[in-house]
Tab-separated table of C-alpha atoms in Angstrom:
chain	number	residue	atom	x	y	z
A	851	GLU	CA	-12.850	-52.075	-8.534
A	852	ASP	CA	-10.689	-54.411	-6.795
A	853	ALA	CA	-7.893	-52.325	-8.196
A	854	ARG	CA	-8.905	-49.244	-7.043
A	855	ALA	CA	-9.804	-50.485	-3.303
A	856	ASN	CA	-6.545	-51.964	-2.992
A	857	GLY	CA	-5.098	-48.651	-4.522
A	858	TRP	CA	-6.651	-46.706	-1.670
A	859	ARG	CA	-5.686	-49.128	0.858
A	860	GLU	CA	-2.099	-48.320	-0.091
A	861	ALA	CA	-2.339	-45.098	-0.360
A	862	GLN	CA	-3.903	-44.592	3.381
A	863	ARG	CA	-1.071	-47.172	4.767
A	864	LYS	CA	1.650	-44.786	3.054
A	865	ALA	CA	-0.324	-41.666	4.071
A	866	TRP	CA	-0.148	-42.839	7.766
A	867	GLU	CA	3.577	-43.628	7.637
A	868	LYS	CA	3.935	-40.346	6.257
A	869	LEU	CA	1.895	-38.854	9.199
A	870	TRP	CA	4.120	-41.041	12.024
A	871	GLU	CA	7.034	-39.807	10.455
A	872	SER	CA	5.836	-35.861	10.425
A	873	ASN	CA	4.118	-35.820	13.927
A	874	GLY	CA	5.100	-39.046	15.917
A	875	SER	CA	7.278	-39.859	18.618
A	876	GLY	CA	10.321	-40.646	16.340
A	877	GLY	CA	11.392	-44.301	14.736
A	878	ALA	CA	8.835	-46.400	12.388
A	879	ALA	CA	5.051	-46.237	12.163
A	880	PRO	CA	3.009	-48.726	14.544
A	881	GLY	CA	2.067	-51.717	11.943
A	882	LEU	CA	-1.991	-50.858	12.570
A	883	ASP	CA	-4.385	-53.022	10.162
A	884	ASP	CA	-6.050	-51.569	7.130
A	885	GLY	CA	-9.394	-51.430	9.060
A	886	THR	CA	-7.656	-49.407	11.743
A	887	ILE	CA	-6.210	-46.983	9.434
A	888	GLU	CA	-9.594	-46.642	7.589
A	889	SER	CA	-11.264	-45.575	10.631
A	890	MET	CA	-8.918	-42.534	11.236
A	891	VAL	CA	-9.007	-41.213	7.556
A	892	SER	CA	-12.070	-39.012	6.982
A	893	ALA	CA	-11.708	-38.624	2.875
A	894	VAL	CA	-9.580	-39.349	0.203
A	895	VAL	CA	-9.204	-36.671	-2.646
A	896	VAL	CA	-8.591	-38.103	-6.141
A	897	GLU	CA	-6.142	-35.993	-7.846
A	898	HIS	CA	-5.476	-37.996	-10.838
A	899	GLU	CA	-6.885	-40.966	-11.745
A	900	GLN	CA	-6.044	-43.791	-14.283
A	901	VAL	CA	-7.863	-47.109	-14.442
A	902	GLY	CA	-7.316	-49.921	-17.139
A	903	PRO	CA	-8.164	-53.681	-17.388
A	904	ARG	CA	-5.051	-54.898	-15.202
A	905	ARG	CA	-3.774	-51.538	-13.251
A	906	TYR	CA	-4.731	-48.432	-11.382
A	907	ILE	CA	-2.486	-45.419	-11.509
A	908	ALA	CA	-3.599	-42.693	-9.333
A	909	THR	CA	-2.334	-39.589	-7.174
A	910	LEU	CA	-4.620	-39.302	-4.222
A	911	GLY	CA	-4.557	-37.344	-1.321
A	912	VAL	CA	-5.716	-38.880	2.193
A	913	ILE	CA	-7.134	-36.723	5.082
A	914	PHE	CA	-7.111	-38.042	8.351
A	915	ASP	CA	-9.948	-37.298	11.009
A	916	ARG	CA	-8.444	-35.126	13.355
A	917	ALA	CA	-9.473	-36.297	16.960
A	918	ARG	CA	-9.064	-40.051	15.715
A	919	MET	CA	-5.367	-39.121	14.531
A	920	GLY	CA	-4.251	-37.357	17.401
A	921	GLU	CA	-5.168	-40.068	19.789
A	922	ARG	CA	-3.198	-42.311	18.073
A	923	LEU	CA	-0.086	-39.619	17.496
A	924	GLY	CA	-0.766	-38.807	21.437
A	925	MET	CA	-1.668	-35.382	20.058
A	926	THR	CA	-4.246	-34.853	22.733
A	927	GLY	CA	-3.130	-31.167	23.784
A	928	ALA	CA	-4.668	-28.120	22.664
A	929	ARG	CA	-2.558	-26.144	19.598
A	930	ALA	CA	-1.534	-22.832	19.855
A	931	ARG	CA	-3.677	-20.861	17.212
A	932	SER	CA	-3.659	-17.375	15.896
A	933	ALA	CA	-6.581	-14.850	16.428
A	934	PRO	CA	-9.194	-15.105	13.318
A	935	LEU	CA	-7.031	-13.409	10.352
A	936	LEU	CA	-9.353	-12.463	8.000
A	937	VAL	CA	-7.673	-13.489	4.293
A	938	ILE	CA	-7.804	-10.838	1.515
A	939	PRO	CA	-6.052	-12.567	-1.921
A	940	VAL	CA	-4.963	-10.044	-4.077
A	941	LEU	CA	-4.060	-11.469	-7.922
A	942	TYR	CA	-1.851	-9.283	-10.447
A	943	GLN	CA	-2.221	-10.549	-13.927
A	944	GLY	CA	-2.305	-8.413	-17.402
A	945	GLY	CA	-1.761	-5.238	-15.680
A	946	VAL	CA	-4.946	-5.746	-13.385
A	947	ALA	CA	-5.568	-6.326	-9.944
A	948	THR	CA	-8.375	-8.764	-8.761
A	949	VAL	CA	-9.684	-9.754	-5.340
A	950	PHE	CA	-13.351	-10.590	-5.521
A	951	GLU	CA	-14.385	-8.906	-8.507
A	952	THR	CA	-14.513	-12.063	-10.733
A	953	ARG	CA	-13.513	-15.842	-10.002
A	954	THR	CA	-9.790	-15.980	-10.249
A	955	PRO	CA	-7.637	-19.242	-10.166
A	956	TRP	CA	-5.791	-17.310	-6.895
A	957	GLN	CA	-8.965	-17.042	-4.778
A	958	LYS	CA	-9.847	-20.812	-5.673
A	959	ALA	CA	-6.810	-22.152	-4.877
A	960	TRP	CA	-7.470	-20.482	-1.095
A	961	ALA	CA	-11.022	-21.688	-1.014
A	962	ASP	CA	-9.252	-25.186	-2.022
A	963	TYR	CA	-6.862	-24.756	0.789
A	964	ARG	CA	-6.830	-26.992	3.607
A	965	THR	CA	-6.367	-24.909	6.532
A	966	GLY	CA	-6.811	-28.273	9.286
A	967	ASN	CA	-2.991	-28.334	10.254
A	968	SER	CA	-2.085	-24.688	9.947
A	969	ALA	CA	-1.717	-22.659	12.996
A	970	ILE	CA	-3.532	-19.635	11.404
A	971	ASP	CA	-7.254	-19.063	11.718
A	972	TYR	CA	-8.033	-17.868	8.458
A	973	VAL	CA	-11.113	-16.351	7.647
A	974	ARG	CA	-11.722	-16.796	4.025
A	975	PRO	CA	-14.418	-14.695	2.338
A	976	ILE	CA	-16.759	-16.585	-0.014
A	977	GLY	CA	-16.868	-13.496	-2.568
A	978	ALA	CA	-20.252	-13.114	-2.743
A	979	GLY	CA	-23.030	-10.356	-2.180
A	980	SER	CA	-20.794	-6.986	-0.667
A	981	ASP	CA	-17.744	-8.938	-0.233
A	982	SER	CA	-16.620	-7.238	-3.955
A	983	LEU	CA	-17.593	-3.881	-3.035
A	984	LEU	CA	-15.715	-3.553	0.606
A	985	LEU	CA	-12.605	-6.093	-0.038
A	986	THR	CA	-10.699	-4.680	-3.300
A	987	ALA	CA	-7.098	-4.075	-3.980
A	988	GLY	CA	-7.742	-0.324	-3.269
A	989	GLN	CA	-8.264	-1.400	0.603
A	990	LEU	CA	-4.698	-2.500	1.155
A	991	ASP	CA	-3.575	1.263	1.243
A	992	ARG	CA	-6.760	2.308	3.538
A	993	ARG	CA	-5.178	2.920	6.918
A	994	SER	CA	-8.622	4.319	8.976
A	995	ARG	CA	-8.587	2.083	11.656
A	996	ASN	CA	-12.305	3.135	11.920
A	997	TRP	CA	-12.843	1.796	8.522
A	998	TRP	CA	-10.796	-1.378	9.040
A	999	ARG	CA	-12.834	-2.113	11.985
A	1000	MET	CA	-16.044	-2.231	10.441
A	1001	ILE	CA	-14.573	-4.409	7.675
A	1002	LEU	CA	-13.340	-6.778	10.427
A	1003	ASP	CA	-16.299	-6.675	12.387
A	1004	GLU	CA	-18.321	-7.619	9.408
A	1005	PHE	CA	-16.557	-10.969	8.913
A	1006	GLY	CA	-15.736	-11.629	12.490
A	1007	ALA	CA	-11.633	-11.486	12.477
A	1008	SER	CA	-9.450	-9.702	14.676
A	1009	ASP	CA	-6.933	-8.666	12.077
A	1010	VAL	CA	-5.944	-8.792	8.223
A	1011	ILE	CA	-3.380	-10.709	6.277
A	1012	MET	CA	-2.958	-10.264	2.436
A	1013	PRO	CA	-1.423	-12.931	0.322
A	1014	ILE	CA	-0.540	-11.045	-2.979
A	1015	ALA	CA	0.352	-13.145	-6.385
A	1016	ARG	CA	1.686	-11.743	-9.281
A	1017	LEU	CA	1.790	-13.592	-12.549
A	1018	GLU	CA	3.872	-13.216	-15.618
A	1019	ARG	CA	3.151	-14.873	-18.619
A	1020	GLU	CA	5.877	-15.211	-21.605
A	1021	TYR	CA	3.687	-15.947	-24.180
A	1022	PRO	CA	-0.365	-17.446	-23.970
A	1023	GLY	CA	0.166	-21.170	-22.986
A	1024	GLY	CA	3.324	-20.944	-21.839
A	1025	PRO	CA	5.895	-20.762	-19.148
A	1026	VAL	CA	4.541	-18.546	-16.009
A	1027	GLN	CA	6.221	-17.313	-13.367
A	1028	GLY	CA	4.651	-16.329	-10.269
A	1029	THR	CA	5.967	-13.929	-7.342
A	1030	PHE	CA	4.424	-14.454	-4.325
A	1031	THR	CA	4.288	-11.921	-1.349
A	1032	ALA	CA	2.998	-12.264	2.535
A	1033	ARG	CA	1.633	-8.812	3.977
A	1034	TYR	CA	-0.383	-8.168	7.065
A	1035	GLY	CA	-2.139	-5.556	9.153
A	1036	PRO	CA	-4.140	-2.344	8.591
A	1037	ASP	CA	-0.849	-0.621	7.904
A	1038	ASN	CA	-0.027	-3.440	5.197
A	1039	ARG	CA	3.538	-4.328	6.744
A	1040	PHE	CA	5.747	-7.220	4.794
A	1041	LEU	CA	6.882	-10.400	6.212
A	1042	GLY	CA	8.181	-12.464	3.129
A	1043	SER	CA	8.048	-13.065	-0.744
A	1044	PHE	CA	9.665	-15.596	-2.972
A	1045	THR	CA	9.171	-16.700	-6.639
A	1046	LEU	CA	7.799	-19.787	-8.426
A	1047	ASN	CA	7.197	-21.060	-11.752
A	1048	ALA	CA	5.206	-22.979	-14.017
A	1049	LYS	CA	6.096	-24.476	-17.282
A	1050	SER	CA	2.962	-23.835	-18.939
A	1051	GLU	CA	-0.408	-22.952	-17.877
A	1052	ALA	CA	-1.742	-26.432	-16.858
A	1053	GLU	CA	0.553	-26.403	-14.135
A	1054	VAL	CA	-0.341	-22.579	-12.869
A	1055	PRO	CA	-3.210	-24.305	-10.167
A	1056	LYS	CA	-0.400	-26.526	-9.023
A	1057	MET	CA	2.115	-23.887	-8.558
A	1058	LEU	CA	-0.455	-21.895	-6.870
A	1059	GLU	CA	-1.389	-24.600	-4.128
A	1060	GLN	CA	2.501	-24.764	-3.709
A	1061	ALA	CA	2.715	-21.214	-3.063
A	1062	ILE	CA	-0.305	-21.419	-0.216
A	1063	GLY	CA	2.052	-23.737	1.692
A	1064	GLN	CA	5.127	-21.923	1.505
A	1065	LEU	CA	2.696	-18.265	2.726
A	1066	ASP	CA	1.189	-20.378	5.642
A	1067	LYS	CA	4.897	-21.495	6.560
A	1068	ILE	CA	5.500	-17.597	6.576
A	1069	PHE	CA	2.603	-16.810	8.476
A	1070	SER	CA	3.471	-19.402	11.176
A	1071	GLN	CA	6.819	-18.313	11.501
A	1072	ALA	CA	5.579	-14.890	12.235
A	1073	LEU	CA	3.151	-15.922	14.693
A	1074	ALA	CA	5.803	-17.873	16.543
A	1075	GLY	CA	8.217	-14.925	16.174
A	1076	GLY	CA	5.400	-12.604	18.230
A	1077	VAL	CA	5.448	-10.591	14.900
A	1078	LEU	CA	1.639	-11.400	13.310
A	1079	LYS	CA	-0.257	-10.618	16.365
A	1080	PRO	CA	-3.779	-7.928	16.245
A	1081	ASP	CA	-3.006	-4.647	15.750
A	1082	PRO	CA	-3.982	-3.085	19.495
A	1083	THR	CA	-5.148	0.118	17.646
A	1084	LEU	CA	-8.128	-1.927	15.756
A	1085	ASN	CA	-9.517	-2.822	19.567
A	1086	MET	CA	-10.235	0.792	20.764
A	1087	VAL	CA	-13.143	1.029	22.651
A	1088	THR	CA	-15.162	4.329	23.072
A	1089	GLN	CA	-15.479	5.813	26.416
A	1090	ILE	CA	-18.727	6.955	27.305
A	1091	ASP	CA	-18.914	9.948	30.046
A	1092	GLN	CA	-22.096	8.275	32.677
A	1093	ALA	CA	-22.413	11.343	34.248
A	1094	LEU	CA	-23.881	12.621	31.103
A	1095	ILE	CA	-26.510	9.759	31.153
A	1096	PRO	CA	-29.152	11.082	33.398
A	1097	ALA	CA	-29.567	14.414	32.511
A	1098	PRO	CA	-31.647	14.019	29.086
A	1099	VAL	CA	-33.977	11.941	31.453
A	1100	THR	CA	-33.940	14.661	34.276
A	1101	MET	CA	-35.060	17.262	31.773
A	1102	GLN	CA	-37.761	15.139	29.901
A	1103	ALA	CA	-39.328	14.554	33.933
A	1104	GLU	CA	-39.294	18.248	34.436
A	1105	SER	CA	-41.094	19.316	31.307
A	1106	VAL	CA	-43.722	16.908	31.460
A	1107	GLY	CA	-44.850	18.161	35.155
A	1108	ASP	CA	-44.962	21.550	34.444
A	1109	GLU	CA	-48.541	20.713	32.691
A	1110	PRO	CA	-50.951	19.516	35.086
A	1111	GLY	CA	-52.631	16.240	33.623
A	1112	ALA	CA	-49.831	15.663	30.823
A	1113	VAL	CA	-49.450	12.115	29.561
A	1114	ALA	CA	-45.729	11.128	29.053
A	1115	ALA	CA	-45.582	9.292	25.673
A	1116	ALA	CA	-43.105	7.233	24.319
A	1117	PRO	CA	-41.458	9.075	20.909
A	1118	THR	CA	-41.763	7.102	17.821
A	1119	ALA	CA	-39.115	7.331	15.013
A	1120	ALA	CA	-37.503	5.214	12.366
A	1121	ALA	CA	-34.717	3.305	13.187
A	1122	THR	CA	-31.528	4.738	12.515
A	1123	ASN	CA	-28.890	2.954	10.815
A	1124	THR	CA	-24.994	3.041	9.694
A	1125	PHE	CA	-24.397	2.024	6.194
A	1126	THR	CA	-21.068	2.340	3.799
A	1127	VAL	CA	-21.406	4.140	0.433
A	1128	GLN	CA	-18.512	3.894	-2.454
A	1129	PHE	CA	-19.031	6.469	-5.015
A	1130	ALA	CA	-16.921	6.955	-7.863
A	1131	THR	CA	-14.722	10.535	-7.848
A	1132	GLU	CA	-12.849	11.556	-10.654
A	1133	ASP	CA	-11.992	15.027	-9.783
A	1134	ALA	CA	-12.011	16.894	-6.056
A	1135	ALA	CA	-15.611	17.903	-7.540
A	1136	ALA	CA	-17.222	14.675	-7.679
A	1137	VAL	CA	-16.018	14.073	-4.029
A	1138	ASP	CA	-18.084	17.306	-3.073
A	1139	ALA	CA	-21.117	16.415	-5.551
A	1140	GLY	CA	-21.402	12.798	-4.372
A	1141	MET	CA	-21.215	13.771	-0.563
A	1142	ALA	CA	-23.910	16.573	-1.021
A	1143	ALA	CA	-26.329	14.746	-2.951
A	1144	VAL	CA	-26.213	11.909	0.005
A	1145	ARG	CA	-26.457	14.650	2.534
A	1146	SER	CA	-29.505	16.148	0.624
A	1147	VAL	CA	-31.651	12.597	1.157
A	1148	ALA	CA	-34.631	12.952	3.491
A	1149	GLY	CA	-33.548	11.107	6.232
A	1150	VAL	CA	-29.795	11.148	6.490
A	1151	LYS	CA	-28.552	12.239	9.891
A	1152	GLY	CA	-25.041	12.422	8.764
A	1153	ALA	CA	-22.445	11.568	6.041
A	1154	SER	CA	-18.854	11.352	6.723
A	1155	SER	CA	-15.995	10.381	4.418
A	1156	THR	CA	-13.568	7.782	5.532
A	1157	SER	CA	-11.821	7.316	2.560
A	1158	ILE	CA	-11.339	9.712	-0.666
A	1159	ALA	CA	-9.557	8.834	-3.791
A	1160	ILE	CA	-9.106	11.067	-6.448
A	1161	GLY	CA	-9.264	9.299	-9.627
A	1162	GLY	CA	-11.135	5.902	-7.957
A	1163	THR	CA	-13.696	5.126	-5.637
A	1164	SER	CA	-13.937	7.043	-2.267
A	1165	VAL	CA	-15.627	5.551	0.758
A	1166	MET	CA	-18.936	7.672	2.938
A	1167	ARG	CA	-20.070	6.419	6.310
A	1168	VAL	CA	-23.982	7.316	6.319
A	1169	THR	CA	-26.146	7.600	9.176
A	1170	TYR	CA	-29.785	7.202	8.074
A	1171	ALA	CA	-33.000	7.357	9.652
A	1172	GLY	CA	-34.594	4.499	7.659
A	1173	GLU	CA	-33.741	0.660	5.946
A	1174	MET	CA	-30.871	0.707	3.292
A	1175	ASP	CA	-33.671	-0.209	0.459
A	1176	ALA	CA	-35.391	3.589	1.376
A	1177	LEU	CA	-31.750	5.078	1.194
A	1178	ALA	CA	-31.032	3.305	-2.011
A	1179	ALA	CA	-34.550	4.492	-3.791
A	1180	ALA	CA	-34.069	8.396	-2.603
A	1181	LEU	CA	-30.307	7.982	-4.539
A	1182	ARG	CA	-31.931	6.343	-7.548
A	1183	ALA	CA	-34.879	9.391	-7.710
A	1184	GLN	CA	-31.731	11.823	-8.034
A	1185	GLY	CA	-30.366	9.752	-11.238
A	1186	TRP	CA	-27.681	8.025	-9.277
A	1187	ARG	CA	-27.224	4.125	-10.214
A	1188	VAL	CA	-27.243	2.221	-7.124
A	1189	THR	CA	-25.788	-1.336	-6.240
A	1190	VAL	CA	-27.009	-2.782	-3.258
A	1191	GLY	CA	-25.046	-4.869	-1.128
A	1192	ALA	CA	-24.895	-6.241	2.533
A	1193	GLY	CA	-24.693	-3.336	4.393
A	1194	ALA	CA	-23.187	-1.567	1.591
A	1195	LEU	CA	-24.162	0.861	-1.210
A	1196	SER	CA	-22.378	1.999	-4.496
A	1197	ILE	CA	-23.581	4.832	-6.446
A	1198	ARG	CA	-21.673	6.684	-9.610
A	1199	LYS	CA	-23.703	8.543	-12.402
């Protein structure tokens, strides 16, 4: 225990010197006692540790408290950051593109990445619920602004970035080559690309961590250069003609007054909700059949396609007078297999 405590204190001193070198005012780091340095540390991450009777060998990461560390470094001003950007981490391996359908090392690397020192405000989905339905590799090729606005509103983001990893293995357990690409926006625009190598499967997590650091630099440079900024077409506001609003009120008042003794009663109707429905479309006939099936459900006010993918999964937006569970039950009664997510359904025969 004494060896571990001494090792941690030494790691904190070295981390303070390195932090001052990269963010301080120049020169040698001020000589602070161990207690002062420890008061600025919020966590120590043990990446690798070997404990023996007479020695302690470890690879440690030191995380400093931003507020306390900023006071020592003189970094009291506000730091410019990007607008909230939704992260869709796509992994290509074995000929398959995966985002949140299954747990992947690329998804885990992004979940573990510490973004405190980044200029990018990353919005990282956890991959639960409807995330695997809404955020797929096919989403990157969709250009519909209405669809993207719905996705971004779901996650509280202003725009989207796509860090893409493509892993190629020479043989099982052998060297792995990773090609990493940074893209952004609803038009899937290219920012940069690079290649890294891992000698074995065991070194892949470290390679992915290094790749995220380089991707963060690409995104940060694009932000500083004015390239990475929210797409204005994603923030279009629907204009409402105010002159049309009083007309229904006037007509309703006149119709009530025509009958003496009539009492106006507020109409009662089920709340109207809008849901996203994904459905498999092997051919054009499957598109028509899926749209017709949903429109035939009692309570459906409208159904319009937002994305058509022949041979894949198409998407429609459905306005329904009722709750999602009722819509799902009605579709099951027609013989559809229904998967329920948060604000979205996936149906197939």
